[in-house]
mmCIF file of C-alpha atoms in Angstrom:
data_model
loop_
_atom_site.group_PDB
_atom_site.id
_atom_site.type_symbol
_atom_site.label_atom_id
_atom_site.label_comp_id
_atom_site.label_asym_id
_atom_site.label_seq_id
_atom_site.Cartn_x
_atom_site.Cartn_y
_atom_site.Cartn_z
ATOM 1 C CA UNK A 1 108.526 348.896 170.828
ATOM 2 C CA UNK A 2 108.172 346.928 167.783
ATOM 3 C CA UNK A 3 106.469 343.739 169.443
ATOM 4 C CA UNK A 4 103.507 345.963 171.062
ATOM 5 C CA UNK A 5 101.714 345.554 167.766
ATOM 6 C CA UNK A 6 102.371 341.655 167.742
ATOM 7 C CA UNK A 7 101.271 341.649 171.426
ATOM 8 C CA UNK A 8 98.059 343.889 170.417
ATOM 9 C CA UNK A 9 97.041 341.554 168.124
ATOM 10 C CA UNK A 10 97.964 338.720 169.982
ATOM 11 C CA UNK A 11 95.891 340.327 173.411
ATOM 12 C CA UNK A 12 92.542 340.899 170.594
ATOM 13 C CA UNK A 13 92.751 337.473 169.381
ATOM 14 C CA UNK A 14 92.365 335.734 172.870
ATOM 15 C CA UNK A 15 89.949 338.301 173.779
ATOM 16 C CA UNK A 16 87.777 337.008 171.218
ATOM 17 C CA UNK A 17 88.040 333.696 170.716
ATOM 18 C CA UNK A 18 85.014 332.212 170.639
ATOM 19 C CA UNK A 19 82.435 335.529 170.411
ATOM 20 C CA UNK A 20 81.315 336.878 167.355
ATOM 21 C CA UNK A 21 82.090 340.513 168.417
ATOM 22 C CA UNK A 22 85.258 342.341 168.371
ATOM 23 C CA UNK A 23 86.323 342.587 172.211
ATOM 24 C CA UNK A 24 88.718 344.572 173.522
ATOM 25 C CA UNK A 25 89.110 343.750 176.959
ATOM 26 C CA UNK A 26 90.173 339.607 178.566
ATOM 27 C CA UNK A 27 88.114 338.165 180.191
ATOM 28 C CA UNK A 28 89.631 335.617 183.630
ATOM 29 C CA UNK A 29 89.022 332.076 181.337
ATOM 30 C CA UNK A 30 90.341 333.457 177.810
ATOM 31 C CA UNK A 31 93.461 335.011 180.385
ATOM 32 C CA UNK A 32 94.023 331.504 181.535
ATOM 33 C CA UNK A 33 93.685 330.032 177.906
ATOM 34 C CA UNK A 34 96.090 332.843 176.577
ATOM 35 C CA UNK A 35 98.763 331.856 179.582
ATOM 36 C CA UNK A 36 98.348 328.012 178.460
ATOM 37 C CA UNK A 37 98.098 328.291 174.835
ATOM 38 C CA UNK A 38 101.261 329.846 174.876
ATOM 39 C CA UNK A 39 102.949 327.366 177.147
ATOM 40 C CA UNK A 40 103.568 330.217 180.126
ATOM 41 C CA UNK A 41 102.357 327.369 182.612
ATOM 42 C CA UNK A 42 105.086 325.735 184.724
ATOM 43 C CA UNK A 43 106.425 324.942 188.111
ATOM 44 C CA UNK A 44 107.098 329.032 188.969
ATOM 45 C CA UNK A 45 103.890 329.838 187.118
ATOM 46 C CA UNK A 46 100.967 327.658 188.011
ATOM 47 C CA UNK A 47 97.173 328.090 186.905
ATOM 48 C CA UNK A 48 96.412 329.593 190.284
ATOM 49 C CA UNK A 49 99.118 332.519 189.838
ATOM 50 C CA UNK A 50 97.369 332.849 186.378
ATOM 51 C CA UNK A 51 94.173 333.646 188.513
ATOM 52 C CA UNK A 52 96.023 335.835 191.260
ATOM 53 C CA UNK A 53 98.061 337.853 188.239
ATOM 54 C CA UNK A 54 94.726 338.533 186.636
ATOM 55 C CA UNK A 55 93.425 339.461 190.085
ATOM 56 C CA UNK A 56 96.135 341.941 190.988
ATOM 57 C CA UNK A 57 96.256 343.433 187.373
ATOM 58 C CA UNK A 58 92.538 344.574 186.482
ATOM 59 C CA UNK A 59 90.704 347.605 188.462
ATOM 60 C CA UNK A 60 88.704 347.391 191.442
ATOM 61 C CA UNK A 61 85.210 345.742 190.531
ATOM 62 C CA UNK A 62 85.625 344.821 186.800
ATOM 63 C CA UNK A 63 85.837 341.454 185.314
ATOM 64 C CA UNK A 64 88.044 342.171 182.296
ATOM 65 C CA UNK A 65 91.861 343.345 181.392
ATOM 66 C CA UNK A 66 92.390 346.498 179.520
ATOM 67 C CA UNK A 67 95.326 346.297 177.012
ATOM 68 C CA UNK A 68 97.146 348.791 179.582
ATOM 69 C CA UNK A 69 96.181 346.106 182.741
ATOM 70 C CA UNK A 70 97.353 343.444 180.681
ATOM 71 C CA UNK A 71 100.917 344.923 180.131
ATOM 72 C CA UNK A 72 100.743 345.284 183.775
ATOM 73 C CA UNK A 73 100.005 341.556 184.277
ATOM 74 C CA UNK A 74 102.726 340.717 182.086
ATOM 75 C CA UNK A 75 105.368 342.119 183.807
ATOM 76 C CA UNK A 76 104.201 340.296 187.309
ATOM 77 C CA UNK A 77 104.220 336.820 185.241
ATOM 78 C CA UNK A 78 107.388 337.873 184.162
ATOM 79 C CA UNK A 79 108.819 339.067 187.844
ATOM 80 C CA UNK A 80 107.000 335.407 188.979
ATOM 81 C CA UNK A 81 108.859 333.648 186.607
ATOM 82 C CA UNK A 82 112.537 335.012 187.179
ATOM 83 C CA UNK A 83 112.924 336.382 183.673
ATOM 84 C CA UNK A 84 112.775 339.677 181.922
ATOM 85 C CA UNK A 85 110.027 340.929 180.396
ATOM 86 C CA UNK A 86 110.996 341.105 176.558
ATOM 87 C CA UNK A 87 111.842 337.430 176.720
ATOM 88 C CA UNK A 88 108.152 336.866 178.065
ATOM 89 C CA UNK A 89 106.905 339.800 175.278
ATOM 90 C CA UNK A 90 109.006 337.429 172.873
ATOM 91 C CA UNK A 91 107.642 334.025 174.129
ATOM 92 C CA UNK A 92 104.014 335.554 173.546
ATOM 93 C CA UNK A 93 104.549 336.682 170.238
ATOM 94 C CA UNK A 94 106.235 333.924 168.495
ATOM 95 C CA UNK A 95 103.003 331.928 169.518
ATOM 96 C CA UNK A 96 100.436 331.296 166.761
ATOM 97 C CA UNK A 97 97.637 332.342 168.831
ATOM 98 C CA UNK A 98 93.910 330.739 170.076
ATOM 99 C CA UNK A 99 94.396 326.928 170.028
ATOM 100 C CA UNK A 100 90.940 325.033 168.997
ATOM 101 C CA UNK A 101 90.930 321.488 170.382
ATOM 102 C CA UNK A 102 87.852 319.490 169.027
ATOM 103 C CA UNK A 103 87.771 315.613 168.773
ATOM 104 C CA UNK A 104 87.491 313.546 165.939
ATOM 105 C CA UNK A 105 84.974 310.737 166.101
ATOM 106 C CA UNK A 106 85.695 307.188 165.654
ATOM 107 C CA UNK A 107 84.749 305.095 163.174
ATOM 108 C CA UNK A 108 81.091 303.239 163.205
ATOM 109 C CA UNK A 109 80.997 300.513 160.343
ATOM 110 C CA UNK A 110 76.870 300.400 160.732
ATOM 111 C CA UNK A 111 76.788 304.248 160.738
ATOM 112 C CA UNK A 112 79.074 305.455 158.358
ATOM 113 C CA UNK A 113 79.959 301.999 155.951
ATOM 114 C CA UNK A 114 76.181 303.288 154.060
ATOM 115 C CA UNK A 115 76.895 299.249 152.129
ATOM 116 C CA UNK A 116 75.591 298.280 155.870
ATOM 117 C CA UNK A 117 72.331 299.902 155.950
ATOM 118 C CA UNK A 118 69.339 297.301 155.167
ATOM 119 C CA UNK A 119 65.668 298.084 154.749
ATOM 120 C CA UNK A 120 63.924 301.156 153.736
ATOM 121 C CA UNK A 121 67.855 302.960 155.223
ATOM 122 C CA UNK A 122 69.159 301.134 152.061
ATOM 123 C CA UNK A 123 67.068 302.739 149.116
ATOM 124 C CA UNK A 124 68.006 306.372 151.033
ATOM 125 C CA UNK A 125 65.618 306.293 154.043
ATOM 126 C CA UNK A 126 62.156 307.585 154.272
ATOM 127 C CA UNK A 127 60.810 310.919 152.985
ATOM 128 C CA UNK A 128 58.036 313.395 153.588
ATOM 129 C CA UNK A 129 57.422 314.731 150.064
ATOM 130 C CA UNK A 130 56.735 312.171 147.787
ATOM 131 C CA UNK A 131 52.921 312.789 148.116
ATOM 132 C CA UNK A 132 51.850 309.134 149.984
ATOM 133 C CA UNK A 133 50.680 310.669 152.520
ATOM 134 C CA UNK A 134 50.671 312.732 155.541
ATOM 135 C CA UNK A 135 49.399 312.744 159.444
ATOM 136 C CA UNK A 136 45.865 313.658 158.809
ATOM 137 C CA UNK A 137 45.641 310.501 157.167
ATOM 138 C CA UNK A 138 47.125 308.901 160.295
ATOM 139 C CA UNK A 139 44.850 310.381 162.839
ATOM 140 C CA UNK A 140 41.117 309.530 163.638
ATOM 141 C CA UNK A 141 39.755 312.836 163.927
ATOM 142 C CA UNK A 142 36.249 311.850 164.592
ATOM 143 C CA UNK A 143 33.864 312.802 167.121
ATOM 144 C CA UNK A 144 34.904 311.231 170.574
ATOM 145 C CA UNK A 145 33.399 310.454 174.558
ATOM 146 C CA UNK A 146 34.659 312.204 176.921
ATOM 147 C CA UNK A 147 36.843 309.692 177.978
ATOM 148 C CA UNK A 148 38.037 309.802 174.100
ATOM 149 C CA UNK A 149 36.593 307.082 172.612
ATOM 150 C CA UNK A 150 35.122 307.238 169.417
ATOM 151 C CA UNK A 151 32.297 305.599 167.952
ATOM 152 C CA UNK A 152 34.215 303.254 165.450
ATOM 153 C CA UNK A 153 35.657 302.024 168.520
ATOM 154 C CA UNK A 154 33.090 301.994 171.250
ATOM 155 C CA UNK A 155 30.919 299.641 168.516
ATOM 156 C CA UNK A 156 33.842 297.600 167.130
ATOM 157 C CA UNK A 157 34.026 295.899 171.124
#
């Protein structure tokens, strides 16, 4: 079976998309991403048989399809469907994989148009290292009440 390798592949790459680690087993979601990515979804096969296939395919008490259990899942999507199960092997492998769907933002003519910015934003914003300063300067660290009121101020009023 040529296409085993293709569908292999195809099984690892859902299985992890988006972890850092190799996994070798689907978990419920990425099954349901796998089934949509590669447009399996229609009137025969709906997103809850893609949660009853996965239900019926894995073993007793785990949360994850083998390779083997996935095979197994295949041919009840195909058997759902009405069609054989090379044409679903077929389908699966002539798609590209894990879809990523992130959205652009828009446009913000004060944000990114940097002509816009006025004040200190205009020379390149404020910084933290040129040497004019830093909070110790800023705080009064002298002695205080207990209700925290310091001298300075207690005499100034």
């Amino acid at each position: 079976m040529a296409q085993g390798g293709d569908l292999k592949s195809l099984f690892l790459s859902f299985a992890g998309y988006g972890t850092r680690s190799d996994q070798q087993e689907l978990e419920g979601s990425k099954f349901k991403k796998l089934c949509t990515d590669c447009g399996l979804l229609d009137k025969k096969f709906t997103v809850t048989d893609v949660d009853l296939m996965f239900v019926k395919s894995k073993t007793k008490g785990s949360q994850k399809l083998t390779f083997p259990e996935f095979e197994k899942a295949l041919e009840l999507i195909a058997e759902k469907k009405g069609i054989s199960l090379d044409d679903l092997k077929s389908k699966l492998t002539s798609a590209s994989g894990p879809k990523t769907q992130a959205t652009t933002p828009d446009y913000v003519k004060f944000h990114d148009d940097k002509s816009t910015y006025t004040g200190v934003y205009a020379n390149g914003g404020p910084t933290s290292v040129d040497g004019k300063g830093d909070l110790s300067e800023l705080c009064d660290r002298s002695d205080a009440n207990v209700r925290g009121v310091t001298q300075k101020f207690a005499n100034s009023h």
